[in-house]
PDB file of N, CA and C and ligand atoms in Angstrom:
ATOM      1  N   MET N   1      12.611   9.448 -13.466  1.00 93.00           N
ATOM      2  CA  MET N   1      11.743   8.575 -12.675  1.00 93.00           C
ATOM      3  C   MET N   1      11.736   9.007 -11.211  1.00 93.00           C
ATOM      4  N   LYS N   2      10.563   8.880 -10.619  1.00 93.00           N
ATOM      5  CA  LYS N   2      10.440   9.244  -9.200  1.00 93.00           C
ATOM      6  C   LYS N   2       9.735   8.122  -8.447  1.00 93.00           C
ATOM      7  N   ARG N   3      10.219   7.828  -7.264  1.00 93.00           N
ATOM      8  CA  ARG N   3       9.542   6.843  -6.439  1.00 93.00           C
ATOM      9  C   ARG N   3       8.374   7.513  -5.730  1.00 93.00           C
ATOM     10  N   ILE N   4       7.180   6.938  -5.863  1.00 93.00           N
ATOM     11  CA  ILE N   4       6.037   7.560  -5.209  1.00 93.00           C
ATOM     12  C   ILE N   4       5.462   6.707  -4.096  1.00 93.00           C
ATOM     13  N   TYR N   5       5.865   5.439  -4.051  1.00 91.00           N
ATOM     14  CA  TYR N   5       5.179   4.578  -3.101  1.00 91.00           C
ATOM     15  C   TYR N   5       6.024   3.363  -2.760  1.00 91.00           C
ATOM     16  N   ILE N   6       6.013   2.983  -1.491  1.00 89.00           N
ATOM     17  CA  ILE N   6       6.623   1.715  -1.090  1.00 89.00           C
ATOM     18  C   ILE N   6       5.494   0.814  -0.618  1.00 89.00           C
ATOM     19  N   ALA N   7       5.315  -0.289  -1.306  1.00 89.00           N
ATOM     20  CA  ALA N   7       4.194  -1.176  -1.011  1.00 89.00           C
ATOM     21  C   ALA N   7       4.592  -2.202   0.042  1.00 89.00           C
ATOM     22  N   SER N   8       3.607  -2.705   0.766  1.00 82.00           N
ATOM     23  CA  SER N   8       3.911  -3.715   1.770  1.00 82.00           C
ATOM     24  C   SER N   8       3.978  -5.102   1.146  1.00 82.00           C
ATOM     25  N   ASN N   9       3.393  -5.238  -0.036  1.00 84.00           N
ATOM     26  CA  ASN N   9       3.521  -6.506  -0.758  1.00 84.00           C
ATOM     27  C   ASN N   9       3.299  -6.257  -2.246  1.00 84.00           C
ATOM     28  N   LEU N  10       3.553  -7.284  -3.017  1.00 86.00           N
ATOM     29  CA  LEU N  10       3.521  -7.131  -4.464  1.00 86.00           C
ATOM     30  C   LEU N  10       2.111  -6.823  -4.973  1.00 86.00           C
ATOM     31  N   MET N  11       1.111  -7.410  -4.332  1.00 87.00           N
ATOM     32  CA  MET N  11      -0.266  -7.172  -4.755  1.00 87.00           C
ATOM     33  C   MET N  11      -0.644  -5.705  -4.573  1.00 87.00           C
ATOM     34  N   ASP N  12      -0.223  -5.157  -3.442  1.00 88.00           N
ATOM     35  CA  ASP N  12      -0.428  -3.756  -3.128  1.00 88.00           C
ATOM     36  C   ASP N  12       0.193  -2.874  -4.218  1.00 88.00           C
ATOM     37  N   ALA N  13       1.427  -3.201  -4.576  1.00 91.00           N
ATOM     38  CA  ALA N  13       2.135  -2.447  -5.613  1.00 91.00           C
ATOM     39  C   ALA N  13       1.403  -2.559  -6.950  1.00 91.00           C
ATOM     40  N   GLN N  14       0.900  -3.757  -7.247  1.00 93.00           N
ATOM     41  CA  GLN N  14       0.224  -3.996  -8.513  1.00 93.00           C
ATOM     42  C   GLN N  14      -1.071  -3.180  -8.602  1.00 93.00           C
ATOM     43  N   VAL N  15      -1.793  -3.079  -7.490  1.00 92.00           N
ATOM     44  CA  VAL N  15      -3.025  -2.287  -7.458  1.00 92.00           C
ATOM     45  C   VAL N  15      -2.712  -0.822  -7.770  1.00 92.00           C
ATOM     46  N   VAL N  16      -1.618  -0.322  -7.203  1.00 93.00           N
ATOM     47  CA  VAL N  16      -1.206   1.061  -7.455  1.00 93.00           C
ATOM     48  C   VAL N  16      -0.868   1.251  -8.938  1.00 93.00           C
ATOM     49  N   ILE N  17      -0.078   0.330  -9.471  1.00 95.00           N
ATOM     50  CA  ILE N  17       0.308   0.380 -10.887  1.00 95.00           C
ATOM     51  C   ILE N  17      -0.935   0.391 -11.777  1.00 95.00           C
ATOM     52  N   ASP N  18      -1.882  -0.506 -11.472  1.00 95.00           N
ATOM     53  CA  ASP N  18      -3.100  -0.613 -12.283  1.00 95.00           C
ATOM     54  C   ASP N  18      -3.912   0.681 -12.230  1.00 95.00           C
ATOM     55  N   THR N  19      -4.021   1.248 -11.035  1.00 93.00           N
ATOM     56  CA  THR N  19      -4.780   2.484 -10.874  1.00 93.00           C
ATOM     57  C   THR N  19      -4.137   3.615 -11.659  1.00 93.00           C
ATOM     58  N   LEU N  20      -2.809   3.709 -11.573  1.00 95.00           N
ATOM     59  CA  LEU N  20      -2.091   4.739 -12.327  1.00 95.00           C
ATOM     60  C   LEU N  20      -2.277   4.526 -13.822  1.00 95.00           C
ATOM     61  N   ALA N  21      -2.255   3.262 -14.241  1.00 96.00           N
ATOM     62  CA  ALA N  21      -2.378   2.941 -15.663  1.00 96.00           C
ATOM     63  C   ALA N  21      -3.732   3.384 -16.217  1.00 96.00           C
ATOM     64  N   THR N  22      -4.793   3.242 -15.418  1.00 94.00           N
ATOM     65  CA  THR N  22      -6.116   3.655 -15.892  1.00 94.00           C
ATOM     66  C   THR N  22      -6.165   5.167 -16.103  1.00 94.00           C
ATOM     67  N   CYS N  23      -5.257   5.898 -15.476  1.00 93.00           N
ATOM     68  CA  CYS N  23      -5.197   7.347 -15.667  1.00 93.00           C
ATOM     69  C   CYS N  23      -4.091   7.722 -16.641  1.00 93.00           C
ATOM     70  N   GLY N  24      -3.550   6.734 -17.311  1.00 95.00           N
ATOM     71  CA  GLY N  24      -2.562   6.992 -18.344  1.00 95.00           C
ATOM     72  C   GLY N  24      -1.177   7.311 -17.826  1.00 95.00           C
ATOM     73  N   ILE N  25      -0.929   6.949 -16.563  1.00 96.00           N
ATOM     74  CA  ILE N  25       0.395   7.216 -15.998  1.00 96.00           C
ATOM     75  C   ILE N  25       1.233   5.941 -16.040  1.00 96.00           C
ATOM     76  N   LYS N  26       2.400   6.046 -16.649  1.00 96.00           N
ATOM     77  CA  LYS N  26       3.283   4.886 -16.742  1.00 96.00           C
ATOM     78  C   LYS N  26       4.111   4.776 -15.478  1.00 96.00           C
ATOM     79  N   ALA N  27       4.065   3.602 -14.858  1.00 96.00           N
ATOM     80  CA  ALA N  27       4.826   3.389 -13.641  1.00 96.00           C
ATOM     81  C   ALA N  27       5.427   1.990 -13.647  1.00 96.00           C
ATOM     82  N   HIS N  28       6.426   1.806 -12.797  1.00 94.00           N
ATOM     83  CA  HIS N  28       7.124   0.523 -12.752  1.00 94.00           C
ATOM     84  C   HIS N  28       7.284   0.072 -11.312  1.00 94.00           C
ATOM     85  N   ILE N  29       7.327  -1.243 -11.135  1.00 92.00           N
ATOM     86  CA  ILE N  29       7.599  -1.805  -9.812  1.00 92.00           C
ATOM     87  C   ILE N  29       9.063  -2.235  -9.759  1.00 92.00           C
ATOM     88  N   PHE N  30       9.760  -1.796  -8.717  1.00 89.00           N
ATOM     89  CA  PHE N  30      11.098  -2.306  -8.478  1.00 89.00           C
ATOM     90  C   PHE N  30      11.094  -3.177  -7.232  1.00 89.00           C
ATOM     91  N   ASN N  31      12.074  -4.023  -7.134  1.00 83.00           N
ATOM     92  CA  ASN N  31      12.186  -4.993  -6.032  1.00 83.00           C
ATOM     93  C   ASN N  31      11.082  -6.042  -6.075  1.00 83.00           C
ATOM     94  N   ALA N  32      10.408  -6.164  -7.212  1.00 67.00           N
ATOM     95  CA  ALA N  32       9.261  -7.066  -7.288  1.00 67.00           C
ATOM     96  C   ALA N  32       9.638  -8.502  -6.956  1.00 67.00           C
ATOM     97  N   ASN N  33      10.831  -8.892  -7.317  1.00 62.00           N
ATOM     98  CA  ASN N  33      11.210 -10.289  -7.115  1.00 62.00           C
ATOM     99  C   ASN N  33      12.052 -10.505  -5.869  1.00 62.00           C
ATOM    100  N   ALA N  34      12.324  -9.414  -5.169  1.00 54.00           N
ATOM    101  CA  ALA N  34      13.236  -9.519  -4.037  1.00 54.00           C
ATOM    102  C   ALA N  34      12.551 -10.077  -2.795  1.00 54.00           C
ATOM    103  N   VAL N  35      11.253  -9.802  -2.658  1.00 50.00           N
ATOM    104  CA  VAL N  35      10.551 -10.194  -1.433  1.00 50.00           C
ATOM    105  C   VAL N  35      10.542 -11.714  -1.300  1.00 50.00           C
ATOM    106  N   GLY N  36      10.996 -12.179  -0.169  1.00 52.00           N
ATOM    107  CA  GLY N  36      10.983 -13.605   0.090  1.00 52.00           C
ATOM    108  C   GLY N  36      12.261 -14.296  -0.366  1.00 52.00           C
ATOM    109  N   ALA N  37      13.062 -13.600  -1.127  1.00 50.00           N
ATOM    110  CA  ALA N  37      14.273 -14.227  -1.645  1.00 50.00           C
ATOM    111  C   ALA N  37      15.421 -14.119  -0.653  1.00 50.00           C
ATOM    112  N   VAL N  38      15.238 -13.240   0.337  1.00 52.00           N
ATOM    113  CA  VAL N  38      16.306 -13.025   1.308  1.00 52.00           C
ATOM    114  C   VAL N  38      15.744 -13.193   2.718  1.00 52.00           C
ATOM    115  N   GLY N  39      16.600 -13.027   3.721  1.00 54.00           N
ATOM    116  CA  GLY N  39      16.162 -13.156   5.105  1.00 54.00           C
ATOM    117  C   GLY N  39      15.105 -12.129   5.451  1.00 54.00           C
ATOM    118  N   GLU N  40      14.399 -12.366   6.545  1.00 54.00           N
ATOM    119  CA  GLU N  40      13.243 -11.547   6.853  1.00 54.00           C
ATOM    120  C   GLU N  40      13.588 -10.074   7.084  1.00 54.00           C
ATOM    121  N   LEU N  41      14.697  -9.828   7.774  1.00 54.00           N
ATOM    122  CA  LEU N  41      15.094  -8.445   8.044  1.00 54.00           C
ATOM    123  C   LEU N  41      15.427  -7.713   6.755  1.00 54.00           C
ATOM    124  N   ALA N  42      16.192  -8.364   5.907  1.00 53.00           N
ATOM    125  CA  ALA N  42      16.576  -7.764   4.630  1.00 53.00           C
ATOM    126  C   ALA N  42      15.334  -7.548   3.768  1.00 53.00           C
ATOM    127  N   ALA N  43      14.398  -8.487   3.853  1.00 47.00           N
ATOM    128  CA  ALA N  43      13.188  -8.395   3.031  1.00 47.00           C
ATOM    129  C   ALA N  43      12.414  -7.121   3.335  1.00 47.00           C
ATOM    130  N   MET N  44      12.485  -6.677   4.595  1.00 51.00           N
ATOM    131  CA  MET N  44      11.761  -5.468   4.965  1.00 51.00           C
ATOM    132  C   MET N  44      12.293  -4.241   4.245  1.00 51.00           C
ATOM    133  N   GLN N  45      13.560  -4.306   3.878  1.00 58.00           N
ATOM    134  CA  GLN N  45      14.139  -3.177   3.143  1.00 58.00           C
ATOM    135  C   GLN N  45      13.963  -3.356   1.637  1.00 58.00           C
ATOM    136  N   MET N  46      13.328  -4.444   1.247  1.00 71.00           N
ATOM    137  CA  MET N  46      13.183  -4.757  -0.165  1.00 71.00           C
ATOM    138  C   MET N  46      11.720  -4.785  -0.570  1.00 71.00           C
ATOM    139  N   TRP N  47      10.900  -4.024   0.104  1.00 82.00           N
ATOM    140  CA  TRP N  47       9.502  -3.950  -0.268  1.00 82.00           C
ATOM    141  C   TRP N  47       9.385  -3.407  -1.691  1.00 82.00           C
ATOM    142  N   PRO N  48       8.373  -3.878  -2.417  1.00 88.00           N
ATOM    143  CA  PRO N  48       8.204  -3.401  -3.789  1.00 88.00           C
ATOM    144  C   PRO N  48       8.013  -1.883  -3.817  1.00 88.00           C
ATOM    145  N   GLU N  49       8.720  -1.237  -4.728  1.00 91.00           N
ATOM    146  CA  GLU N  49       8.612   0.212  -4.850  1.00 91.00           C
ATOM    147  C   GLU N  49       7.941   0.565  -6.168  1.00 91.00           C
ATOM    148  N   VAL N  50       7.074   1.576  -6.112  1.00 93.00           N
ATOM    149  CA  VAL N  50       6.422   2.041  -7.329  1.00 93.00           C
ATOM    150  C   VAL N  50       7.062   3.351  -7.759  1.00 93.00           C
ATOM    151  N   TRP N  51       7.534   3.372  -8.987  1.00 95.00           N
ATOM    152  CA  TRP N  51       8.180   4.557  -9.557  1.00 95.00           C
ATOM    153  C   TRP N  51       7.381   5.018 -10.765  1.00 95.00           C
ATOM    154  N   VAL N  52       7.124   6.313 -10.858  1.00 96.00           N
ATOM    155  CA  VAL N  52       6.473   6.833 -12.068  1.00 96.00           C
ATOM    156  C   VAL N  52       7.551   7.221 -13.075  1.00 96.00           C
ATOM    157  N   GLU N  53       7.217   6.936 -14.329  1.00 96.00           N
ATOM    158  CA  GLU N  53       8.203   7.120 -15.389  1.00 96.00           C
ATOM    159  C   GLU N  53       8.495   8.599 -15.636  1.00 96.00           C
ATOM    160  N   SER N  54       7.415   9.414 -15.676  1.00 95.00           N
ATOM    161  CA  SER N  54       7.590  10.822 -15.998  1.00 95.00           C
ATOM    162  C   SER N  54       7.421  11.679 -14.747  1.00 95.00           C
ATOM    163  N   ASP N  55       8.395  12.542 -14.504  1.00 93.00           N
ATOM    164  CA  ASP N  55       8.312  13.430 -13.348  1.00 93.00           C
ATOM    165  C   ASP N  55       7.059  14.301 -13.394  1.00 93.00           C
ATOM    166  N   ALA N  56       6.577  14.580 -14.601  1.00 94.00           N
ATOM    167  CA  ALA N  56       5.397  15.428 -14.766  1.00 94.00           C
ATOM    168  C   ALA N  56       4.138  14.764 -14.209  1.00 94.00           C
ATOM    169  N   ASP N  57       4.153  13.427 -14.127  1.00 95.00           N
ATOM    170  CA  ASP N  57       2.990  12.699 -13.618  1.00 95.00           C
ATOM    171  C   ASP N  57       3.002  12.568 -12.102  1.00 95.00           C
ATOM    172  N   MET N  58       4.081  12.982 -11.505  1.00 94.00           N
ATOM    173  CA  MET N  58       4.300  12.802 -10.076  1.00 94.00           C
ATOM    174  C   MET N  58       3.128  13.268  -9.224  1.00 94.00           C
ATOM    175  N   GLU N  59       2.686  14.512  -9.475  1.00 93.00           N
ATOM    176  CA  GLU N  59       1.655  15.069  -8.614  1.00 93.00           C
ATOM    177  C   GLU N  59       0.318  14.367  -8.771  1.00 93.00           C
ATOM    178  N   THR N  60      -0.052  14.073 -10.022  1.00 95.00           N
ATOM    179  CA  THR N  60      -1.285  13.345 -10.288  1.00 95.00           C
ATOM    180  C   THR N  60      -1.236  11.974  -9.613  1.00 95.00           C
ATOM    181  N   ALA N  61      -0.081  11.332  -9.719  1.00 95.00           N
ATOM    182  CA  ALA N  61       0.079  10.003  -9.144  1.00 95.00           C
ATOM    183  C   ALA N  61      -0.084  10.037  -7.626  1.00 95.00           C
ATOM    184  N   LEU N  62       0.512  11.032  -6.988  1.00 93.00           N
ATOM    185  CA  LEU N  62       0.411  11.146  -5.536  1.00 93.00           C
ATOM    186  C   LEU N  62      -1.026  11.412  -5.099  1.00 93.00           C
ATOM    187  N   GLU N  63      -1.722  12.227  -5.892  1.00 91.00           N
ATOM    188  CA  GLU N  63      -3.118  12.525  -5.594  1.00 91.00           C
ATOM    189  C   GLU N  63      -3.963  11.244  -5.675  1.00 91.00           C
ATOM    190  N   LEU N  64      -3.707  10.446  -6.715  1.00 90.00           N
ATOM    191  CA  LEU N  64      -4.401   9.164  -6.864  1.00 90.00           C
ATOM    192  C   LEU N  64      -4.143   8.242  -5.674  1.00 90.00           C
ATOM    193  N   LEU N  65      -2.892   8.222  -5.244  1.00 89.00           N
ATOM    194  CA  LEU N  65      -2.518   7.393  -4.096  1.00 89.00           C
ATOM    195  C   LEU N  65      -3.280   7.812  -2.844  1.00 89.00           C
ATOM    196  N   ARG N  66      -3.353   9.125  -2.652  1.00 86.00           N
ATOM    197  CA  ARG N  66      -4.074   9.648  -1.485  1.00 86.00           C
ATOM    198  C   ARG N  66      -5.528   9.198  -1.528  1.00 86.00           C
ATOM    199  N   GLN N  67      -6.129   9.317  -2.722  1.00 84.00           N
ATOM    200  CA  GLN N  67      -7.535   8.910  -2.865  1.00 84.00           C
ATOM    201  C   GLN N  67      -7.700   7.418  -2.583  1.00 84.00           C
ATOM    202  N   MET N  68      -6.805   6.614  -3.144  1.00 81.00           N
ATOM    203  CA  MET N  68      -6.862   5.169  -2.936  1.00 81.00           C
ATOM    204  C   MET N  68      -6.820   4.819  -1.465  1.00 81.00           C
ATOM    205  N   HIS N  69      -5.902   5.475  -0.746  1.00 75.00           N
ATOM    206  CA  HIS N  69      -5.699   5.088   0.634  1.00 75.00           C
ATOM    207  C   HIS N  69      -6.765   5.638   1.551  1.00 75.00           C
ATOM    208  N   SER N  70      -7.364   6.772   1.172  1.00 68.00           N
ATOM    209  CA  SER N  70      -8.463   7.238   2.017  1.00 68.00           C
ATOM    210  C   SER N  70      -9.673   6.348   1.815  1.00 68.00           C
ATOM    211  N   VAL N  71      -9.823   5.797   0.612  1.00 58.00           N
ATOM    212  CA  VAL N  71     -10.913   4.846   0.375  1.00 58.00           C
ATOM    213  C   VAL N  71     -10.679   3.572   1.168  1.00 58.00           C
ATOM    214  N   GLN N  72      -9.425   3.086   1.091  1.00 55.00           N
ATOM    215  CA  GLN N  72      -9.109   1.842   1.781  1.00 55.00           C
ATOM    216  C   GLN N  72      -9.279   1.939   3.284  1.00 55.00           C
ATOM    217  N   SER N  73      -8.916   3.092   3.856  1.00 51.00           N
ATOM    218  CA  SER N  73      -8.953   3.166   5.309  1.00 51.00           C
ATOM    219  C   SER N  73     -10.347   3.512   5.827  1.00 51.00           C
ATOM    220  N   ASN N  74     -11.234   3.885   4.921  1.00 59.00           N
ATOM    221  CA  ASN N  74     -12.605   4.165   5.332  1.00 59.00           C
ATOM    222  C   ASN N  74     -13.367   2.881   5.614  1.00 59.00           C
ATOM    223  N   GLY N  75     -13.971   2.810   6.787  1.00 73.00           N
ATOM    224  CA  GLY N  75     -14.862   1.692   7.023  1.00 73.00           C
ATOM    225  C   GLY N  75     -14.230   0.487   7.690  1.00 73.00           C
ATOM    226  N   THR N  76     -12.905   0.418   7.723  1.00 80.00           N
ATOM    227  CA  THR N  76     -12.291  -0.694   8.439  1.00 80.00           C
ATOM    228  C   THR N  76     -11.160  -0.193   9.315  1.00 80.00           C
ATOM    229  N   LYS N  77     -10.873  -0.943  10.347  1.00 85.00           N
ATOM    230  CA  LYS N  77      -9.654  -0.671  11.101  1.00 85.00           C
ATOM    231  C   LYS N  77      -8.961  -1.992  11.402  1.00 85.00           C
ATOM    232  N   THR N  78      -7.663  -1.903  11.508  1.00 89.00           N
ATOM    233  CA  THR N  78      -6.861  -3.106  11.662  1.00 89.00           C
ATOM    234  C   THR N  78      -6.551  -3.349  13.123  1.00 89.00           C
ATOM    235  N   CYS N  79      -6.774  -4.559  13.561  1.00 92.00           N
ATOM    236  CA  CYS N  79      -6.493  -4.926  14.953  1.00 92.00           C
ATOM    237  C   CYS N  79      -5.001  -4.805  15.251  1.00 92.00           C
ATOM    238  N   PRO N  80      -4.625  -4.062  16.312  1.00 93.00           N
ATOM    239  CA  PRO N  80      -3.205  -3.902  16.637  1.00 93.00           C
ATOM    240  C   PRO N  80      -2.581  -5.203  17.137  1.00 93.00           C
ATOM    241  N   GLN N  81      -3.402  -6.126  17.593  1.00 95.00           N
ATOM    242  CA  GLN N  81      -2.856  -7.355  18.162  1.00 95.00           C
ATOM    243  C   GLN N  81      -2.688  -8.465  17.121  1.00 95.00           C
ATOM    244  N   CYS N  82      -3.751  -8.743  16.365  1.00 96.00           N
ATOM    245  CA  CYS N  82      -3.650  -9.879  15.438  1.00 96.00           C
ATOM    246  C   CYS N  82      -3.622  -9.446  13.978  1.00 96.00           C
ATOM    247  N   GLY N  83      -3.879  -8.159  13.717  1.00 93.00           N
ATOM    248  CA  GLY N  83      -3.767  -7.672  12.354  1.00 93.00           C
ATOM    249  C   GLY N  83      -4.998  -7.920  11.490  1.00 93.00           C
ATOM    250  N   GLU N  84      -6.048  -8.479  12.051  1.00 91.00           N
ATOM    251  CA  GLU N  84      -7.264  -8.710  11.271  1.00 91.00           C
ATOM    252  C   GLU N  84      -8.013  -7.404  11.047  1.00 91.00           C
ATOM    253  N   GLU N  85      -8.741  -7.319   9.951  1.00 87.00           N
ATOM    254  CA  GLU N  85      -9.535  -6.134   9.678  1.00 87.00           C
ATOM    255  C   GLU N  85     -10.890  -6.244  10.360  1.00 87.00           C
ATOM    256  N   ASN N  86     -11.303  -5.119  10.921  1.00 87.00           N
ATOM    257  CA  ASN N  86     -12.599  -5.050  11.596  1.00 87.00           C
ATOM    258  C   ASN N  86     -13.402  -3.890  11.031  1.00 87.00           C
ATOM    259  N   PRO N  87     -14.730  -4.020  10.991  1.00 83.00           N
ATOM    260  CA  PRO N  87     -15.551  -2.869  10.617  1.00 83.00           C
ATOM    261  C   PRO N  87     -15.273  -1.722  11.585  1.00 83.00           C
ATOM    262  N   GLU N  88     -15.379  -0.496  11.064  1.00 80.00           N
ATOM    263  CA  GLU N  88     -14.969   0.666  11.848  1.00 80.00           C
ATOM    264  C   GLU N  88     -15.772   0.836  13.144  1.00 80.00           C
ATOM    265  N   ASN N  89     -17.001   0.339  13.145  1.00 80.00           N
ATOM    266  CA  ASN N  89     -17.844   0.542  14.321  1.00 80.00           C
ATOM    267  C   ASN N  89     -17.651  -0.540  15.379  1.00 80.00           C
ATOM    268  N   PHE N  90     -16.780  -1.509  15.148  1.00 85.00           N
ATOM    269  CA  PHE N  90     -16.523  -2.539  16.167  1.00 85.00           C
ATOM    270  C   PHE N  90     -15.689  -1.965  17.303  1.00 85.00           C
ATOM    271  N   LEU N  91     -16.039  -2.326  18.526  1.00 89.00           N
ATOM    272  CA  LEU N  91     -15.306  -1.817  19.676  1.00 89.00           C
ATOM    273  C   LEU N  91     -14.182  -2.759  20.083  1.00 89.00           C
ATOM    274  N   SER N  92     -14.347  -4.042  19.715  1.00 92.00           N
ATOM    275  CA  SER N  92     -13.274  -4.985  19.972  1.00 92.00           C
ATOM    276  C   SER N  92     -13.150  -5.929  18.783  1.00 92.00           C
ATOM    277  N   CYS N  93     -11.972  -6.490  18.628  1.00 93.00           N
ATOM    278  CA  CYS N  93     -11.669  -7.329  17.464  1.00 93.00           C
ATOM    279  C   CYS N  93     -12.529  -8.585  17.437  1.00 93.00           C
ATOM    280  N   TRP N  94     -13.092  -8.881  16.258  1.00 92.00           N
ATOM    281  CA  TRP N  94     -13.913 -10.075  16.147  1.00 92.00           C
ATOM    282  C   TRP N  94     -13.085 -11.334  16.324  1.00 92.00           C
ATOM    283  N   ASN N  95     -11.804 -11.234  16.086  1.00 94.00           N
ATOM    284  CA  ASN N  95     -10.943 -12.413  16.070  1.00 94.00           C
ATOM    285  C   ASN N  95     -10.323 -12.700  17.440  1.00 94.00           C
ATOM    286  N   CYS N  96      -9.766 -11.665  18.067  1.00 97.00           N
ATOM    287  CA  CYS N  96      -9.019 -11.914  19.305  1.00 97.00           C
ATOM    288  C   CYS N  96      -9.549 -11.099  20.477  1.00 97.00           C
ATOM    289  N   ASN N  97     -10.597 -10.306  20.223  1.00 95.00           N
ATOM    290  CA  ASN N  97     -11.250  -9.549  21.290  1.00 95.00           C
ATOM    291  C   ASN N  97     -10.446  -8.376  21.839  1.00 95.00           C
ATOM    292  N   GLN N  98      -9.355  -8.039  21.191  1.00 94.00           N
ATOM    293  CA  GLN N  98      -8.563  -6.872  21.564  1.00 94.00           C
ATOM    294  C   GLN N  98      -9.417  -5.606  21.417  1.00 94.00           C
ATOM    295  N   ALA N  99      -9.334  -4.691  22.402  1.00 93.00           N
ATOM    296  CA  ALA N  99     -10.083  -3.429  22.284  1.00 93.00           C
ATOM    297  C   ALA N  99      -9.532  -2.598  21.142  1.00 93.00           C
ATOM    298  N   LEU N 100     -10.433  -2.020  20.338  1.00 89.00           N
ATOM    299  CA  LEU N 100     -10.028  -1.191  19.208  1.00 89.00           C
ATOM    300  C   LEU N 100     -10.330   0.260  19.519  1.00 89.00           C
ATOM    301  N   ASN N 101      -9.500   1.165  18.986  1.00 76.00           N
ATOM    302  CA  ASN N 101      -9.840   2.568  19.214  1.00 76.00           C
ATOM    303  C   ASN N 101      -9.899   3.342  17.906  1.00 76.00           C
TER     304      ASN N 101
HETATM  305 ZN1   ZN T   1      -7.502  -9.066  16.783  1.00 66.18          ZN
END
């Protein structure tokens, strides 16, 4: 087994698992139940991890991840101040007016 991804939340991890599954790659989430069960600092070290079952699937899985994340980051940018998503062509955040670059 190889760890290919550390998710920021369980939903994120689940999306990765589902995407891998559609390509026939078996993967597992670890730390799925740890988030929120401990203090905030510890929780940061317990983000859900995605592990692929077969080392042979590693490269395909990483390629899929790259594709997923380039799709996700296309068209939106995240406000550094409040964390809200903004369309890529916005010059300032719709929520808090922070300048975006
Ligand atoms: Zn903002």
